[in-house]
Short mmCIF file of C-alpha atoms and ligand atoms in Angstrom, two decimals:
data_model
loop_
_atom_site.label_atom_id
_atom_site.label_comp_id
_atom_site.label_asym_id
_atom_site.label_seq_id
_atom_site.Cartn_x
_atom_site.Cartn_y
_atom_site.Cartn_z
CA UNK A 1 30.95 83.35 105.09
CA UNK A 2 29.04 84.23 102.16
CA UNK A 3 30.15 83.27 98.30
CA UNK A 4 28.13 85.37 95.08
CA UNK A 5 28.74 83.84 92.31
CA UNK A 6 28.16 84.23 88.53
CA UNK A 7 28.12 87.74 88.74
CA UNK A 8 27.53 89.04 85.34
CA UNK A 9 29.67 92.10 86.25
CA UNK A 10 31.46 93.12 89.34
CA UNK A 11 32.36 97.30 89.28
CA UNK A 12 33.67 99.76 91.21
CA UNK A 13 37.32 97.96 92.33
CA UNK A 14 39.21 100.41 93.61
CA UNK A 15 42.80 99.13 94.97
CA UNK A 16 43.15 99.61 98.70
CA UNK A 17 44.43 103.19 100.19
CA UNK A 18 42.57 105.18 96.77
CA UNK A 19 40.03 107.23 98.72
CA UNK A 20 38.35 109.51 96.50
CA UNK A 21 38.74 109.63 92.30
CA UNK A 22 39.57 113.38 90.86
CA UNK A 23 39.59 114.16 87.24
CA UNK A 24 40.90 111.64 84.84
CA UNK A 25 40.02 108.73 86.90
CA UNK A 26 36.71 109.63 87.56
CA UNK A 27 35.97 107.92 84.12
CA UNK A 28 37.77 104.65 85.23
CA UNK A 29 36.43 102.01 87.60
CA UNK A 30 37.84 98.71 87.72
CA UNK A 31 35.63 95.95 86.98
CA UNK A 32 35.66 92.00 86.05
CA UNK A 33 32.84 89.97 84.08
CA UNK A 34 31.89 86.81 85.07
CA UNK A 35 32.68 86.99 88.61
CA UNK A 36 32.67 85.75 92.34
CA UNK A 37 32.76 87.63 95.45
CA UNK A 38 33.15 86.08 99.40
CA UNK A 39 32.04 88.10 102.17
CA UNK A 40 33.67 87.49 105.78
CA UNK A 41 31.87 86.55 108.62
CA UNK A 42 33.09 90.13 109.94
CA UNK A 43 30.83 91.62 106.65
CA UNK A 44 34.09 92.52 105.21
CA UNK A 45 35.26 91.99 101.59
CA UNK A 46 37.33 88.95 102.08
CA UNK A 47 37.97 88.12 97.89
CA UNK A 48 36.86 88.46 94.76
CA UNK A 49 38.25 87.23 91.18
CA UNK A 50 36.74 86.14 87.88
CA UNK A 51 34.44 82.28 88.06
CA UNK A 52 38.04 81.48 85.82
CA UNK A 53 39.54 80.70 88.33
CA UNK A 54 36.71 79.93 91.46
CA UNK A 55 37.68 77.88 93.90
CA UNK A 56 34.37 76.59 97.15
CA UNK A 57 35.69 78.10 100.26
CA UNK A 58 37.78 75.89 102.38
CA UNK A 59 36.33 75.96 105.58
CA UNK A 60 32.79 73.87 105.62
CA UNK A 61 32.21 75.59 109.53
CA UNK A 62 31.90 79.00 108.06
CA UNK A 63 28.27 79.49 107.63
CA UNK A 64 27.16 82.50 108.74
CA UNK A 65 23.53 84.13 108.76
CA UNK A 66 20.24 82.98 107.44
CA UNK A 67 20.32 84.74 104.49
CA UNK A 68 16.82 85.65 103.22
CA UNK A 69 15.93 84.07 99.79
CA UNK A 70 16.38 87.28 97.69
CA UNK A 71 16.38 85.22 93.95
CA UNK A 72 14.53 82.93 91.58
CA UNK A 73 17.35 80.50 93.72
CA UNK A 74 17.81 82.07 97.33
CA UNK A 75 21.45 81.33 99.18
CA UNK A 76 22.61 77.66 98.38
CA UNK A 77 25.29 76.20 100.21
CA UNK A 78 28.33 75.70 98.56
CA UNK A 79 30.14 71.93 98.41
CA UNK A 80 31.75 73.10 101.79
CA UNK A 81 28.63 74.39 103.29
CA UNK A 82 29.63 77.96 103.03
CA UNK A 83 26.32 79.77 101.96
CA UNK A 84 26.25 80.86 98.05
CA UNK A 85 24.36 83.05 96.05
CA UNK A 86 23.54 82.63 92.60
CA UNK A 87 23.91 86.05 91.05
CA UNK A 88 22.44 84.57 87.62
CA UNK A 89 24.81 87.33 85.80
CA UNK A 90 23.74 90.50 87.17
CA UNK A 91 25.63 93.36 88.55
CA UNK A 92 27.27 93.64 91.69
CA UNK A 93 28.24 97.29 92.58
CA UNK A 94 29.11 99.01 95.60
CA UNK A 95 26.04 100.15 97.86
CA UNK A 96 25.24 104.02 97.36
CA UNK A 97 27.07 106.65 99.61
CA UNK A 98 24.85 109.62 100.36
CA UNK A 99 26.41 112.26 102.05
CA UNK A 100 24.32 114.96 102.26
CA UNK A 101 20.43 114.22 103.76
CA UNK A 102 18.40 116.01 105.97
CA UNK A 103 15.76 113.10 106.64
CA UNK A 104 15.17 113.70 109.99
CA UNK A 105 11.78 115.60 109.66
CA UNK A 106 8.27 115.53 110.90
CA UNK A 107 5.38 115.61 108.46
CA UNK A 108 5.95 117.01 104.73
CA UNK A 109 5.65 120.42 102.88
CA UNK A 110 2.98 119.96 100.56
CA UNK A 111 1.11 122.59 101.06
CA UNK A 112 4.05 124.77 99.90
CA UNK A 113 4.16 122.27 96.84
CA UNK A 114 1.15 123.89 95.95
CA UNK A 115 2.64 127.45 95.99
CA UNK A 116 5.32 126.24 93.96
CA UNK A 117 3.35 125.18 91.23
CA UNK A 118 1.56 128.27 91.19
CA UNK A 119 5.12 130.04 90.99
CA UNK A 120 6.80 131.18 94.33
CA UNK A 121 10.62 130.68 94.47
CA UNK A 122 11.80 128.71 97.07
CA UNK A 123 13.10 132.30 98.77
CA UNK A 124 9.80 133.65 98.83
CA UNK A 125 8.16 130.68 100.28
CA UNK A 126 11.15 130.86 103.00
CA UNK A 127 10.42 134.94 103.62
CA UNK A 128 6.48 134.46 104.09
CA UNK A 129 7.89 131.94 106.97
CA UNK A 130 7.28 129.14 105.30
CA UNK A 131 9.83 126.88 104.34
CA UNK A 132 12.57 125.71 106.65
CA UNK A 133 10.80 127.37 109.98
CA UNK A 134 7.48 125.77 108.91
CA UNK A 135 9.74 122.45 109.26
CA UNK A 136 11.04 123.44 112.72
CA UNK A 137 7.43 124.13 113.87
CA UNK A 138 6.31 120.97 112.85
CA UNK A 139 9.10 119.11 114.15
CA UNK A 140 8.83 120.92 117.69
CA UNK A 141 5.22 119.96 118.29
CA UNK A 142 6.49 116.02 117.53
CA UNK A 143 7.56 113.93 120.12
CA UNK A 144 10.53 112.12 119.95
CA UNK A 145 9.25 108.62 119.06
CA UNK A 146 7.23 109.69 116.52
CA UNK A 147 10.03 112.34 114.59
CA UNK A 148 12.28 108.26 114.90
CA UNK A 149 9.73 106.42 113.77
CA UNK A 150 8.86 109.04 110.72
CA UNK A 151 12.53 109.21 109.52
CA UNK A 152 13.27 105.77 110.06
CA UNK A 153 10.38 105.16 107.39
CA UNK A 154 12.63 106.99 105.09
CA UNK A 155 15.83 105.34 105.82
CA UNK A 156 14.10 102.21 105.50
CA UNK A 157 12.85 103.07 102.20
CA UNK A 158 16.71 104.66 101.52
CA UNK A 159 18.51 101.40 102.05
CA UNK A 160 15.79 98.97 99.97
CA UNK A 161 16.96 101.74 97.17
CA UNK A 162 20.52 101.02 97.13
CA UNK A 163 21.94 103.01 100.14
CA UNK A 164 24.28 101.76 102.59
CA UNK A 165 25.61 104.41 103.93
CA UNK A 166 24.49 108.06 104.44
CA UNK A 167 24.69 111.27 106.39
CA UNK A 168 21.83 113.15 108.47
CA UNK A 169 21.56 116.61 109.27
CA UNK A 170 19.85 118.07 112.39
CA UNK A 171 18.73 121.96 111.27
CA UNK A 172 14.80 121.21 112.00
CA UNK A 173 15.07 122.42 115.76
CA UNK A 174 16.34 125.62 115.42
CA UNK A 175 16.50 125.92 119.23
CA UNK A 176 19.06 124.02 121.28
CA UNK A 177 16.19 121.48 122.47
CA UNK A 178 14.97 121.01 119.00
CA UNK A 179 18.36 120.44 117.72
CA UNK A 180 19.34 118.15 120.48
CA UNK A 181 16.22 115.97 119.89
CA UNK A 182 17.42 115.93 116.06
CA UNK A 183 20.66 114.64 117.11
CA UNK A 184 19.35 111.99 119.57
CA UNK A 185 17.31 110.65 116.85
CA UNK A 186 20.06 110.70 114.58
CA UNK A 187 21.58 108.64 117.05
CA UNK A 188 19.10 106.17 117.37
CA UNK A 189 18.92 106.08 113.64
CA UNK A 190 22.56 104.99 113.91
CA UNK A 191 22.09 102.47 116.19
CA UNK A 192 19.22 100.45 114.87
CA UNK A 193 20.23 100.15 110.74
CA UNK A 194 22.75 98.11 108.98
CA UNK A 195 23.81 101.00 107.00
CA UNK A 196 26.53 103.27 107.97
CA UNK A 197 25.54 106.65 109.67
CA UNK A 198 27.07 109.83 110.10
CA UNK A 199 25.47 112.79 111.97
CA UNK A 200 25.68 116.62 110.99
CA UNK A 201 25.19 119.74 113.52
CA UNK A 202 23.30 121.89 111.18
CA UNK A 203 21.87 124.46 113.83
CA UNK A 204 22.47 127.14 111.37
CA UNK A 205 20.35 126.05 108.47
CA UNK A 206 18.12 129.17 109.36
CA UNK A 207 17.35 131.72 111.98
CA UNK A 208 14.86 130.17 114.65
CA UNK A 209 11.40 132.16 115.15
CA UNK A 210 12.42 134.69 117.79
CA UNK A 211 15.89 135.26 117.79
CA UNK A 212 17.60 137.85 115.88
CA UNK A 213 20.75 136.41 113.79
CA UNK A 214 23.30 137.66 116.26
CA UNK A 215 21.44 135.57 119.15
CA UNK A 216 20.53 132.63 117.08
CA UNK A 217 24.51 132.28 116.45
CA UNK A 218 25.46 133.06 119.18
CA UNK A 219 23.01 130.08 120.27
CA UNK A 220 24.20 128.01 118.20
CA UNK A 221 27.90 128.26 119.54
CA UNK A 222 26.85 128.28 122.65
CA UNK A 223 25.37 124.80 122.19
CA UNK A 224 28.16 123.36 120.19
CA UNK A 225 29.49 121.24 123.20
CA UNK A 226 26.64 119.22 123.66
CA UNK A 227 26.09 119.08 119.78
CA UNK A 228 29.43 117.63 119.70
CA UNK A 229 28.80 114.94 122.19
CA UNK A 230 26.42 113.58 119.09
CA UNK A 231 27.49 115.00 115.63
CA UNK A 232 30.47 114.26 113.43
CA UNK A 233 30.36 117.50 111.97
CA UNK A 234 29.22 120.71 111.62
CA UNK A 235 27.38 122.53 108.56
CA UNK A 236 26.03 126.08 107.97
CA UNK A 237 23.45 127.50 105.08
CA UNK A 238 25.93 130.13 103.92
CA UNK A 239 23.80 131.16 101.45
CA UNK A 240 21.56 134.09 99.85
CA UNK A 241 19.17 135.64 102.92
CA UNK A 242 20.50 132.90 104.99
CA UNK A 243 24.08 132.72 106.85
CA UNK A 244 27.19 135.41 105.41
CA UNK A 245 30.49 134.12 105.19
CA UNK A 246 31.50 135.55 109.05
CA UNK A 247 28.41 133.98 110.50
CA UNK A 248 30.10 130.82 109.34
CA UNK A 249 33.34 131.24 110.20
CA UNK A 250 32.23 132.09 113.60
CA UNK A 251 30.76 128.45 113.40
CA UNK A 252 33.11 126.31 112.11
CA UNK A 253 35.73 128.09 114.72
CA UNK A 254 33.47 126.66 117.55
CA UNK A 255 32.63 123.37 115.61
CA UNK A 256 36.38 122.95 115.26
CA UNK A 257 37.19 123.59 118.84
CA UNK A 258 35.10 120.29 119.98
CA UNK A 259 36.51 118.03 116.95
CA UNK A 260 33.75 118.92 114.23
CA UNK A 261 34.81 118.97 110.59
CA UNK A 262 32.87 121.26 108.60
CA UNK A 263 30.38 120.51 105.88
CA UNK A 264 28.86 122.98 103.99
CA UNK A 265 26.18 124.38 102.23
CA UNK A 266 26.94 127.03 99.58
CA UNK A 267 25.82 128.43 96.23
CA UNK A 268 22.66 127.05 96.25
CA UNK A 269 20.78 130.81 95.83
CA UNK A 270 23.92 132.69 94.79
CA UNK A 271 27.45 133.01 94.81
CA UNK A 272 27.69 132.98 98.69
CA UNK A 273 31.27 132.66 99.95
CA UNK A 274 30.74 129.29 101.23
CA UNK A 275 32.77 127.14 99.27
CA UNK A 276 36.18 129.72 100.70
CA UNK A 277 34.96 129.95 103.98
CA UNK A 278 34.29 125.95 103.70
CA UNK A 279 37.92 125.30 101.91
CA UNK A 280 39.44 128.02 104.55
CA UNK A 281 38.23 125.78 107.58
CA UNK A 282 39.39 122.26 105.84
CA UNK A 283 35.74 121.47 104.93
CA UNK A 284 35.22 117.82 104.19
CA UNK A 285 32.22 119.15 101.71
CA UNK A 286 31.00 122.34 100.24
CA UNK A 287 27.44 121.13 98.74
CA UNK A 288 25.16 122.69 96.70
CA UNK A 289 27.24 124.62 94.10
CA UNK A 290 24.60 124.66 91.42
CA UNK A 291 25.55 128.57 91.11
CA UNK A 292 29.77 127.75 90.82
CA UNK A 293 32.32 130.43 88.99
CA UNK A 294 35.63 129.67 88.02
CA UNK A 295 36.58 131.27 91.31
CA UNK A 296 35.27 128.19 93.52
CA UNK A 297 37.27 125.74 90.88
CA UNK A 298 40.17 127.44 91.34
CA UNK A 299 39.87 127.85 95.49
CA UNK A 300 38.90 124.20 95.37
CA UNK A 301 42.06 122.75 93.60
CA UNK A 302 44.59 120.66 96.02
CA UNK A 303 42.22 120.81 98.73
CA UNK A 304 40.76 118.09 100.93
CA UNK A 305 37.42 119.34 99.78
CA UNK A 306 35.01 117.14 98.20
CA UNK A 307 32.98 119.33 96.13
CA UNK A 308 29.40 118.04 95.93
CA UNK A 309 26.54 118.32 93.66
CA UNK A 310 22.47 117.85 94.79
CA UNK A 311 21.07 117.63 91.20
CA UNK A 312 17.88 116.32 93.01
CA UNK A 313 17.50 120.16 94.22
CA UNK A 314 17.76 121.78 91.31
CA UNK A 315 15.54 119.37 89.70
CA UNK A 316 12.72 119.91 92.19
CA UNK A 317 13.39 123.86 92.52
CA UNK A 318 14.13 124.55 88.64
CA UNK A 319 17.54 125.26 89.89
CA UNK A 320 21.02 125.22 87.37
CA UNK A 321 22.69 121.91 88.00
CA UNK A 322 26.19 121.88 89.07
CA UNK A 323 28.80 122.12 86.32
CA UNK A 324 29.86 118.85 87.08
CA UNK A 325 31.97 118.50 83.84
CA UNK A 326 34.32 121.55 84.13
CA UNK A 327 35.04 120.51 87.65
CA UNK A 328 36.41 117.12 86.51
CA UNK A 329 38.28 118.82 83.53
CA UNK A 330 39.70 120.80 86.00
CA UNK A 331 41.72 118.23 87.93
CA UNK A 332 38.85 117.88 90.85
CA UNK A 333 36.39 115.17 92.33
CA UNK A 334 32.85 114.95 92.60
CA UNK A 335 30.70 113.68 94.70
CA UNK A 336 26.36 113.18 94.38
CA UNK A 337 24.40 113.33 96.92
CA UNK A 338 20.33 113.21 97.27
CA UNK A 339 19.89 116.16 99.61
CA UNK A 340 16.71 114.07 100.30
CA UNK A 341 14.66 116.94 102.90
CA UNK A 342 10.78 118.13 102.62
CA UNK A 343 11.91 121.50 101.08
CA UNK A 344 14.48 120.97 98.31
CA UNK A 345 14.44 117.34 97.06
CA UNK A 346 11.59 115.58 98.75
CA UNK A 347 13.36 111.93 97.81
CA UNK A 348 16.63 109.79 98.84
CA UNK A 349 16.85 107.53 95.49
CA UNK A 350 20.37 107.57 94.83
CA UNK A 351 19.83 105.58 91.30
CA UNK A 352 17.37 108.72 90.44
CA UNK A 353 20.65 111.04 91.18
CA UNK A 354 22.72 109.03 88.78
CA UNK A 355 20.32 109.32 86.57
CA UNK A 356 20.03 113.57 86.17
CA UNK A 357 23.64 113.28 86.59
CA UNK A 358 23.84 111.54 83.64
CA UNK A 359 20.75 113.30 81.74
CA UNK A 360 21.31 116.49 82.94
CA UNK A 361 24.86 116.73 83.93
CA UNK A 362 26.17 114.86 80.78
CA UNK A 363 28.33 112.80 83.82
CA UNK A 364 29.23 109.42 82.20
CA UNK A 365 27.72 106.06 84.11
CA UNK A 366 31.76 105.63 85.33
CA UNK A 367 31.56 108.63 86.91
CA UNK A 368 28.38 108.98 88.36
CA UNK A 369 29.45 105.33 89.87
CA UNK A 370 32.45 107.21 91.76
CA UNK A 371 30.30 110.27 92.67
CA UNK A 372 27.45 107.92 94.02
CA UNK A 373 30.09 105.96 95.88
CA UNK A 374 34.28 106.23 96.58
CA UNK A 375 33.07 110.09 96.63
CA UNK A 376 30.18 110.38 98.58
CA UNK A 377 32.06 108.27 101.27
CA UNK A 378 34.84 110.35 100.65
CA UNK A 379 32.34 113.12 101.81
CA UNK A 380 31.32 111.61 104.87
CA UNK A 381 35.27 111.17 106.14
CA UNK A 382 34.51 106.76 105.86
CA UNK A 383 36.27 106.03 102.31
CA UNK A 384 39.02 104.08 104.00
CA UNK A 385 35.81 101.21 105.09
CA UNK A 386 33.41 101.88 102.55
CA UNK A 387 32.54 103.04 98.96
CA UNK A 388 33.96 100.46 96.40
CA UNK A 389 34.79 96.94 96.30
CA UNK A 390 38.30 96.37 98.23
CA UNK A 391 39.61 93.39 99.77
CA UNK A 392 39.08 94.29 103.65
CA UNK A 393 36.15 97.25 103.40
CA UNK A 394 32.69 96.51 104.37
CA UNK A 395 31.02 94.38 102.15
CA UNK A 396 28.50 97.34 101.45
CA UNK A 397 26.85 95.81 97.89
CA UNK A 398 24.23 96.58 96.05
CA UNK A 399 22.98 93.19 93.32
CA UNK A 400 21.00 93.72 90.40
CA UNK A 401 18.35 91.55 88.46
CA UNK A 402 20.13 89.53 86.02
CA UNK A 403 20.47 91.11 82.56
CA UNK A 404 21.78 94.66 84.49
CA UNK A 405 24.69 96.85 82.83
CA UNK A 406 25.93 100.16 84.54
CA UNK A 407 24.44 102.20 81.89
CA UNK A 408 21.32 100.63 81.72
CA UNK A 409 20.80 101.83 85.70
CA UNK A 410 20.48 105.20 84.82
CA UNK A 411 19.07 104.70 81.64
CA UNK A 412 16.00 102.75 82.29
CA UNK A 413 15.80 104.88 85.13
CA UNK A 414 12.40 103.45 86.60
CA UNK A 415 13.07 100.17 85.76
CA UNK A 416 13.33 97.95 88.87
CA UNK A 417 17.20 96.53 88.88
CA UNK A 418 17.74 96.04 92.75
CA UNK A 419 17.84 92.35 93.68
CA UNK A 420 19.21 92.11 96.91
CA UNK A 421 21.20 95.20 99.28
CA UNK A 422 24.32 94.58 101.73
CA UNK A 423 25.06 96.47 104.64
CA UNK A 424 28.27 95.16 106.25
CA UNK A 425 27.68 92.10 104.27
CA UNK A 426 24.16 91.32 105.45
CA UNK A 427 21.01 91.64 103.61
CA UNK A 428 18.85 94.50 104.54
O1 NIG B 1 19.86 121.49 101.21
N1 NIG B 1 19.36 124.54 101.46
C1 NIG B 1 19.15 124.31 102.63
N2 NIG B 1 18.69 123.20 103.14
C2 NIG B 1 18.02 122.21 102.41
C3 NIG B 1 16.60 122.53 102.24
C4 NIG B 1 15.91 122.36 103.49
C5 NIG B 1 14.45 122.66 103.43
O2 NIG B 1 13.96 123.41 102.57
O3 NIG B 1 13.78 122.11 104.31
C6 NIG B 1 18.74 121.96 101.11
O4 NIG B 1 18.24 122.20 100.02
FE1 FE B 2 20.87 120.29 102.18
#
């Protein structure tokens, strides 16, 4: 067992059974100042309430793991032994939720940086073969070891930001070996981190170097058994010179018969289809959406849908960012996600998403907090364990420096806040 205490501020308490925030109470998140939090020895919320009315825990046997010091104190133990932290009044939060990552990859793109900055859209990089296929190629000629050992650098560097949970995309193969080797490593990902993992079949993110779209689908079906014996779900690039609306379909048909939920990508490059075809097949996510109409609002009301916004693409491609604000006035959820891949949005800082959702999206903090967190889990299908402070979730935290508000995170936006991360209540 594990005691915080003198926590300056404790957000994001949502009451149990709430698993996603839409509209109106995306700008509330329940908080108390001055607070204490205990952590289970399962790594489970077990209570929270304000230093008022603090009681030591009862049970002087319940030490649990040897916490590393994080602060100017370290973990003290309490006058019953249990271990205690000394928050010294900054924020506790939930950890990030990022549901939408493709960090599985070998090497980087930055040669095609360069082409960027001399002004080639992210299409015409993709049509001279670049792009996405340059990716695959890469990844192909890595071995297995190495493509783990690569990502897990990221993931690493993910969860030290914040993150406690997030979702990885395969779509770097683009041949059923290559996507199979994503998936193992997604796997092994899984396996070896504290944070919460969920794996995406994304064999159609684009056409693989000598197939012709009918065959690379057709692929791509054919291999959704074994994909399933790995992946969660299943996600297309329904999008401008990429995947139509009927490729996808065809997809999610076959995703659905082995158990895969669909995610989506859509609207990135135009106004694709994706977010129907997504809503049609009881998508979990349609992501992207920094080209939306009223149409998509409209499909997207009293669905299951969590519509989700990448403003780290559009910041890195000169994209539109998603019109975050008329989705919420519409009645609907959002979620944020980093999209963190060599291509689109070559980072996974979750506090740096906040931020342009905040700068650029004129989101509030309160509800980038949801669409960082309740949402983003919502996204990945694991809001009932995770994504907000809840008697009985995972105690998935994220502690700031003393001195911390909620608006100051995205405000001072480089500003080091993070004091110490929990994954299942231990300190990563
Ligand atoms: O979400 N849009 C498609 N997929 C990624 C980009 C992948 C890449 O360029 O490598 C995205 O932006
Ligand atoms: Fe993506």
């Amino acid at each position: 067992m594990t005691t915080i205490l003198n926590i300056g501020e404790l957000v994001g308490i949502v009451p149990e059974g709430v698993l996603r925030k839409q509209g109106a109470e995306m700008s509330e998140t329940g908080s108390i100042r001055d607070a204490w939090l205990r952590i289970a020895d399962d790594g489970t919320i077990l209570d929270f309430g304000s230093m008022n009315h603090y009681r030591p825990a009862a049970d002087p046997a319940d030490r649990l793991w040897p916490l590393r010091t994080g602060g100017a104190q370290g973990p003290q133990p309490d006058d019953n032994g249990a271990m205690v932290i000394d928050a010294e009044g900054g924020l506790l939060m939930p950890g990030f939720c990022d549901s939408h990552t493709h960090i599985v990859y070998a090497g980087s793109r930055e040669g095609e940086f360069l082409d960027k900055i001399k002004g080639l859209s992210y299409e015409e990089i993709a049509a001279r073969g670049g792009g996405i296929l340059n990716s695959s190629d890469l990844l192909n000629a890595t071995s297995e070891d190495e493509l783990y050992s690569q990502s897990m650098e990221r993931v690493e560097e993910m969860m030290a930001a914040g993150t406690t949970s997030l979702e990885i995309k395969s779509g770097y193969g683009l041949c059923p070996e290559g996507e199979l080797k994503m998936l193992r490593v997604i796997k092994r990902i899984r396996e070896s981190v504290p944070a919460v993992v969920r794996s995406t079949f994304l064999g159609a993110h684009a056409v693989g170097r000598g197939y012709t779209k009918e065959a690379y689908v057709q692929e791509m079906i054919d291999l959704m058994p074994k994909a399933a014996e790995y992946a969660d779900f299943v996600d297309v690039f329904c999008d401008t010179g990429f995947f139509t609306p009927d490729d996808t379909a065809r997809i999610l048909e076959a995703g659905a018969r082995y158990g895969l939920k669909p995610k989506i990508h859509a609207n990135e490059l135009g106004i694709s289809g994706g977010v129907q075809v997504g809503v049609a097949h009881g998508a979990l996510s349609v992501d992207h959406l920094e080209q939306t109409t009223d149409a998509e609002i409209e499909v997207l009301k009293g669905t299951e849908t969590m519509p989700t916004m990448l403003p780290g693409s559009s910041f890195f491609l000169g994209l539109p960012y998603g019109r975050a604000g008329d989705f919420i006035k519409a009645g609907l959820g959002i979620a944020l996600a980093s999209d963190y891949n060599p291509g689109s949005s070559p980072m996974g800082d979750m506090r740096f998403v906040m931020a342009l959702a905040c700068i650029k999206m004129r989101l509030t903090p309160v509800q980038a907090l949801n669409a960082v967190t309740l949402n983003g889990a919502f996204a990945m299908g694991i809001s009932d364990t995770t994504g907000s402070v809840t008697r009985g979730k995972r105690a998935d935290l994220l502690l700031t420096s003393p001195g911390w508000t909620l608006t100051r995170i995205p405000y001072a936006y480089r500003t080091p806040f993070i004091r110490s991360v929990f994954a299942g209540g231990r300190q990563v």
